[in-house]
């Protein structure tokens, strides 16, 4: 479990999209306000850098890790959002508000963060032994989940985003 979070687009229509964020590591929280300020740019724009991190097929958020990745963009192709925002490094430690042209419309905590204090309880509730080793499939059943709905000033900033695009951060 190297990544702290996994972003997964669960819906896209016109100039809006809903991104589901899975907390993939217990040392990282999921407080909505803090998350949007610290990880926000990566959460709302990380997908725009497909050559580096973003893939398609729900492989990361699915328990079926055998599903092969499908390229999100052709090699060398750049999204409009990446062109306007600049280099990938701009995403680090930047709030969602730093991504010009994208506005966070709604943040909803679907399932609170898991941590060392509630891990055993969550494992048992998910049908695992309290000492279960944390493999990806197990973490995805107990992790915290946050939904972020974004809106673009111009729908082309979200092109070619679609449901199924995922990235780790």
mmCIF file of C-alpha atoms in Angstrom:
data_model
loop_
_atom_site.group_PDB
_atom_site.id
_atom_site.type_symbol
_atom_site.label_atom_id
_atom_site.label_comp_id
_atom_site.label_asym_id
_atom_site.label_seq_id
_atom_site.Cartn_x
_atom_site.Cartn_y
_atom_site.Cartn_z
ATOM 1 C CA UNK A 1 0.000 0.000 0.000
ATOM 2 C CA UNK A 2 2.229 2.781 -1.224
ATOM 3 C CA UNK A 3 -0.378 5.408 -2.016
ATOM 4 C CA UNK A 4 -2.280 7.464 0.532
ATOM 5 C CA UNK A 5 -5.410 7.832 -1.608
ATOM 6 C CA UNK A 6 -7.022 6.558 -4.774
ATOM 7 C CA UNK A 7 -9.174 8.880 -6.874
ATOM 8 C CA UNK A 8 -11.866 7.291 -9.032
ATOM 9 C CA UNK A 9 -14.317 9.104 -11.283
ATOM 10 C CA UNK A 10 -17.744 7.644 -10.627
ATOM 11 C CA UNK A 11 -19.798 10.069 -12.761
ATOM 12 C CA UNK A 12 -19.322 12.690 -15.445
ATOM 13 C CA UNK A 13 -21.960 14.767 -17.154
ATOM 14 C CA UNK A 14 -21.199 17.947 -19.094
ATOM 15 C CA UNK A 15 -19.147 20.289 -16.952
ATOM 16 C CA UNK A 16 -19.546 18.310 -13.707
ATOM 17 C CA UNK A 17 -17.892 15.177 -12.391
ATOM 18 C CA UNK A 18 -17.977 13.212 -9.152
ATOM 19 C CA UNK A 19 -14.710 11.840 -7.862
ATOM 20 C CA UNK A 20 -14.683 9.167 -5.171
ATOM 21 C CA UNK A 21 -11.590 9.275 -2.985
ATOM 22 C CA UNK A 22 -10.602 6.100 -1.152
ATOM 23 C CA UNK A 23 -8.325 6.479 1.859
ATOM 24 C CA UNK A 24 -5.752 3.805 1.097
ATOM 25 C CA UNK A 25 -3.476 4.181 4.101
ATOM 26 C CA UNK A 26 -4.440 4.429 7.814
ATOM 27 C CA UNK A 27 -1.895 7.169 8.543
ATOM 28 C CA UNK A 28 -3.804 9.637 6.352
ATOM 29 C CA UNK A 29 -7.103 11.122 7.454
ATOM 30 C CA UNK A 30 -10.203 12.060 5.557
ATOM 31 C CA UNK A 31 -11.456 15.234 7.236
ATOM 32 C CA UNK A 32 -13.194 16.935 4.303
ATOM 33 C CA UNK A 33 -12.036 20.513 4.912
ATOM 34 C CA UNK A 34 -8.421 19.559 5.604
ATOM 35 C CA UNK A 35 -8.397 17.146 2.674
ATOM 36 C CA UNK A 36 -9.616 19.771 0.180
ATOM 37 C CA UNK A 37 -6.968 22.217 1.439
ATOM 38 C CA UNK A 38 -4.038 19.774 1.509
ATOM 39 C CA UNK A 39 -4.806 17.181 -1.164
ATOM 40 C CA UNK A 40 -7.462 19.035 -3.152
ATOM 41 C CA UNK A 41 -5.545 19.821 -6.334
ATOM 42 C CA UNK A 42 -4.359 16.219 -6.612
ATOM 43 C CA UNK A 43 -7.906 14.974 -5.963
ATOM 44 C CA UNK A 44 -9.634 17.168 -8.558
ATOM 45 C CA UNK A 45 -6.922 17.345 -11.229
ATOM 46 C CA UNK A 46 -4.610 14.345 -10.820
ATOM 47 C CA UNK A 47 -6.481 12.549 -13.593
ATOM 48 C CA UNK A 48 -5.406 15.219 -16.093
ATOM 49 C CA UNK A 49 -1.859 13.838 -16.137
ATOM 50 C CA UNK A 50 -2.641 10.477 -17.712
ATOM 51 C CA UNK A 51 0.891 9.719 -18.914
ATOM 52 C CA UNK A 52 2.032 9.647 -15.307
ATOM 53 C CA UNK A 53 -0.662 8.239 -13.071
ATOM 54 C CA UNK A 54 -4.118 8.057 -14.500
ATOM 55 C CA UNK A 55 -5.555 4.890 -16.013
ATOM 56 C CA UNK A 56 -8.988 3.559 -16.835
ATOM 57 C CA UNK A 57 -11.057 0.534 -15.763
ATOM 58 C CA UNK A 58 -11.736 0.815 -12.018
ATOM 59 C CA UNK A 59 -8.801 -1.518 -11.391
ATOM 60 C CA UNK A 60 -7.549 0.340 -8.318
ATOM 61 C CA UNK A 61 -10.912 0.663 -6.593
ATOM 62 C CA UNK A 62 -12.114 -2.795 -7.592
ATOM 63 C CA UNK A 63 -11.443 -5.989 -5.685
ATOM 64 C CA UNK A 64 -10.714 -7.589 -9.079
ATOM 65 C CA UNK A 65 -7.101 -6.491 -9.516
ATOM 66 C CA UNK A 66 -6.715 -8.842 -12.496
ATOM 67 C CA UNK A 67 -8.473 -6.348 -14.768
ATOM 68 C CA UNK A 68 -5.772 -4.887 -16.994
ATOM 69 C CA UNK A 69 -5.275 -1.153 -17.148
ATOM 70 C CA UNK A 70 -6.421 0.600 -20.287
ATOM 71 C CA UNK A 71 -4.656 3.805 -21.307
ATOM 72 C CA UNK A 72 -6.739 6.865 -20.543
ATOM 73 C CA UNK A 73 -5.111 8.960 -23.281
ATOM 74 C CA UNK A 74 -2.922 8.198 -26.244
ATOM 75 C CA UNK A 75 0.763 8.448 -25.405
ATOM 76 C CA UNK A 76 1.926 12.064 -25.529
ATOM 77 C CA UNK A 77 -1.620 13.483 -25.554
ATOM 78 C CA UNK A 78 -2.255 16.245 -22.993
ATOM 79 C CA UNK A 79 -5.559 17.259 -21.438
ATOM 80 C CA UNK A 80 -6.806 20.844 -21.539
ATOM 81 C CA UNK A 81 -6.706 20.961 -17.751
ATOM 82 C CA UNK A 82 -3.037 19.902 -17.642
ATOM 83 C CA UNK A 83 -2.202 22.514 -20.272
ATOM 84 C CA UNK A 84 -3.878 25.297 -18.287
ATOM 85 C CA UNK A 85 -2.636 24.195 -14.843
ATOM 86 C CA UNK A 86 0.947 23.519 -15.808
ATOM 87 C CA UNK A 87 3.276 20.797 -14.590
ATOM 88 C CA UNK A 88 2.288 17.838 -12.461
ATOM 89 C CA UNK A 89 4.384 19.207 -9.592
ATOM 90 C CA UNK A 90 1.848 22.042 -9.208
ATOM 91 C CA UNK A 91 -0.578 19.512 -7.724
ATOM 92 C CA UNK A 92 1.491 18.751 -4.622
ATOM 93 C CA UNK A 93 0.378 20.360 -1.353
ATOM 94 C CA UNK A 94 -2.073 22.585 -3.205
ATOM 95 C CA UNK A 95 -5.737 23.164 -2.357
ATOM 96 C CA UNK A 96 -8.502 22.404 -4.831
ATOM 97 C CA UNK A 97 -9.006 26.169 -5.204
ATOM 98 C CA UNK A 98 -5.571 26.401 -6.875
ATOM 99 C CA UNK A 99 -6.963 24.638 -9.953
ATOM 100 C CA UNK A 100 -8.340 27.562 -11.953
ATOM 101 C CA UNK A 101 -11.546 26.848 -13.805
ATOM 102 C CA UNK A 102 -12.557 24.020 -11.448
ATOM 103 C CA UNK A 103 -14.840 24.585 -8.462
ATOM 104 C CA UNK A 104 -15.648 22.085 -5.728
ATOM 105 C CA UNK A 105 -19.441 22.081 -5.479
ATOM 106 C CA UNK A 106 -19.964 19.379 -2.874
ATOM 107 C CA UNK A 107 -17.890 17.223 -0.546
ATOM 108 C CA UNK A 108 -19.592 14.278 1.122
ATOM 109 C CA UNK A 109 -18.064 11.885 3.622
ATOM 110 C CA UNK A 110 -19.403 8.479 2.610
ATOM 111 C CA UNK A 111 -17.442 6.471 5.190
ATOM 112 C CA UNK A 112 -15.201 7.925 7.873
ATOM 113 C CA UNK A 113 -11.468 7.327 7.838
ATOM 114 C CA UNK A 114 -10.024 4.140 9.168
ATOM 115 C CA UNK A 115 -7.058 4.227 11.531
ATOM 116 C CA UNK A 116 -5.327 2.137 14.159
ATOM 117 C CA UNK A 117 -8.126 2.831 16.668
ATOM 118 C CA UNK A 118 -10.988 1.504 14.508
ATOM 119 C CA UNK A 119 -9.203 -0.905 12.164
ATOM 120 C CA UNK A 120 -9.973 -4.074 14.162
ATOM 121 C CA UNK A 121 -13.636 -3.110 14.487
ATOM 122 C CA UNK A 122 -13.925 -2.414 10.763
ATOM 123 C CA UNK A 123 -12.190 -5.659 9.841
ATOM 124 C CA UNK A 124 -14.598 -7.697 11.964
ATOM 125 C CA UNK A 125 -17.606 -5.777 10.581
ATOM 126 C CA UNK A 126 -16.376 -6.586 7.062
ATOM 127 C CA UNK A 127 -16.169 -10.282 7.934
ATOM 128 C CA UNK A 128 -12.419 -10.566 8.510
ATOM 129 C CA UNK A 129 -10.471 -11.639 11.590
ATOM 130 C CA UNK A 130 -9.466 -8.685 13.777
ATOM 131 C CA UNK A 131 -5.790 -9.305 12.948
ATOM 132 C CA UNK A 132 -6.304 -9.598 9.170
ATOM 133 C CA UNK A 133 -3.328 -8.427 7.121
ATOM 134 C CA UNK A 134 -4.156 -5.322 5.100
ATOM 135 C CA UNK A 135 -4.031 -6.357 1.473
ATOM 136 C CA UNK A 136 -5.509 -3.996 -1.138
ATOM 137 C CA UNK A 137 -8.797 -5.902 -1.351
ATOM 138 C CA UNK A 138 -9.213 -5.770 2.425
ATOM 139 C CA UNK A 139 -8.363 -2.071 2.677
ATOM 140 C CA UNK A 140 -10.926 -1.205 0.013
ATOM 141 C CA UNK A 141 -13.652 -2.773 2.182
ATOM 142 C CA UNK A 142 -12.740 -0.853 5.355
ATOM 143 C CA UNK A 143 -11.217 2.413 4.117
ATOM 144 C CA UNK A 144 -12.650 5.879 4.418
ATOM 145 C CA UNK A 145 -14.499 7.226 1.377
ATOM 146 C CA UNK A 146 -15.068 10.833 0.335
ATOM 147 C CA UNK A 147 -17.089 12.002 -2.702
ATOM 148 C CA UNK A 148 -16.136 15.294 -4.332
ATOM 149 C CA UNK A 149 -18.365 16.874 -6.966
ATOM 150 C CA UNK A 150 -16.574 19.372 -9.169
ATOM 151 C CA UNK A 151 -17.767 21.791 -11.813
ATOM 152 C CA UNK A 152 -15.677 23.261 -14.603
ATOM 153 C CA UNK A 153 -16.187 26.797 -15.909
ATOM 154 C CA UNK A 154 -15.681 25.303 -19.367
ATOM 155 C CA UNK A 155 -16.641 21.661 -19.992
ATOM 156 C CA UNK A 156 -13.542 21.217 -22.178
ATOM 157 C CA UNK A 157 -11.407 21.401 -19.013
ATOM 158 C CA UNK A 158 -12.862 18.018 -18.052
ATOM 159 C CA UNK A 159 -12.364 16.428 -21.461
ATOM 160 C CA UNK A 160 -11.824 13.543 -22.034
ATOM 161 C CA UNK A 161 -12.637 12.596 -18.414
ATOM 162 C CA UNK A 162 -15.138 9.782 -17.965
ATOM 163 C CA UNK A 163 -16.302 7.357 -15.323
ATOM 164 C CA UNK A 164 -13.684 4.699 -14.703
ATOM 165 C CA UNK A 165 -10.605 6.920 -14.726
ATOM 166 C CA UNK A 166 -8.459 6.376 -11.627
ATOM 167 C CA UNK A 167 -5.220 7.642 -10.161
ATOM 168 C CA UNK A 168 -3.173 7.085 -7.015
ATOM 169 C CA UNK A 169 -1.746 9.886 -4.940
#
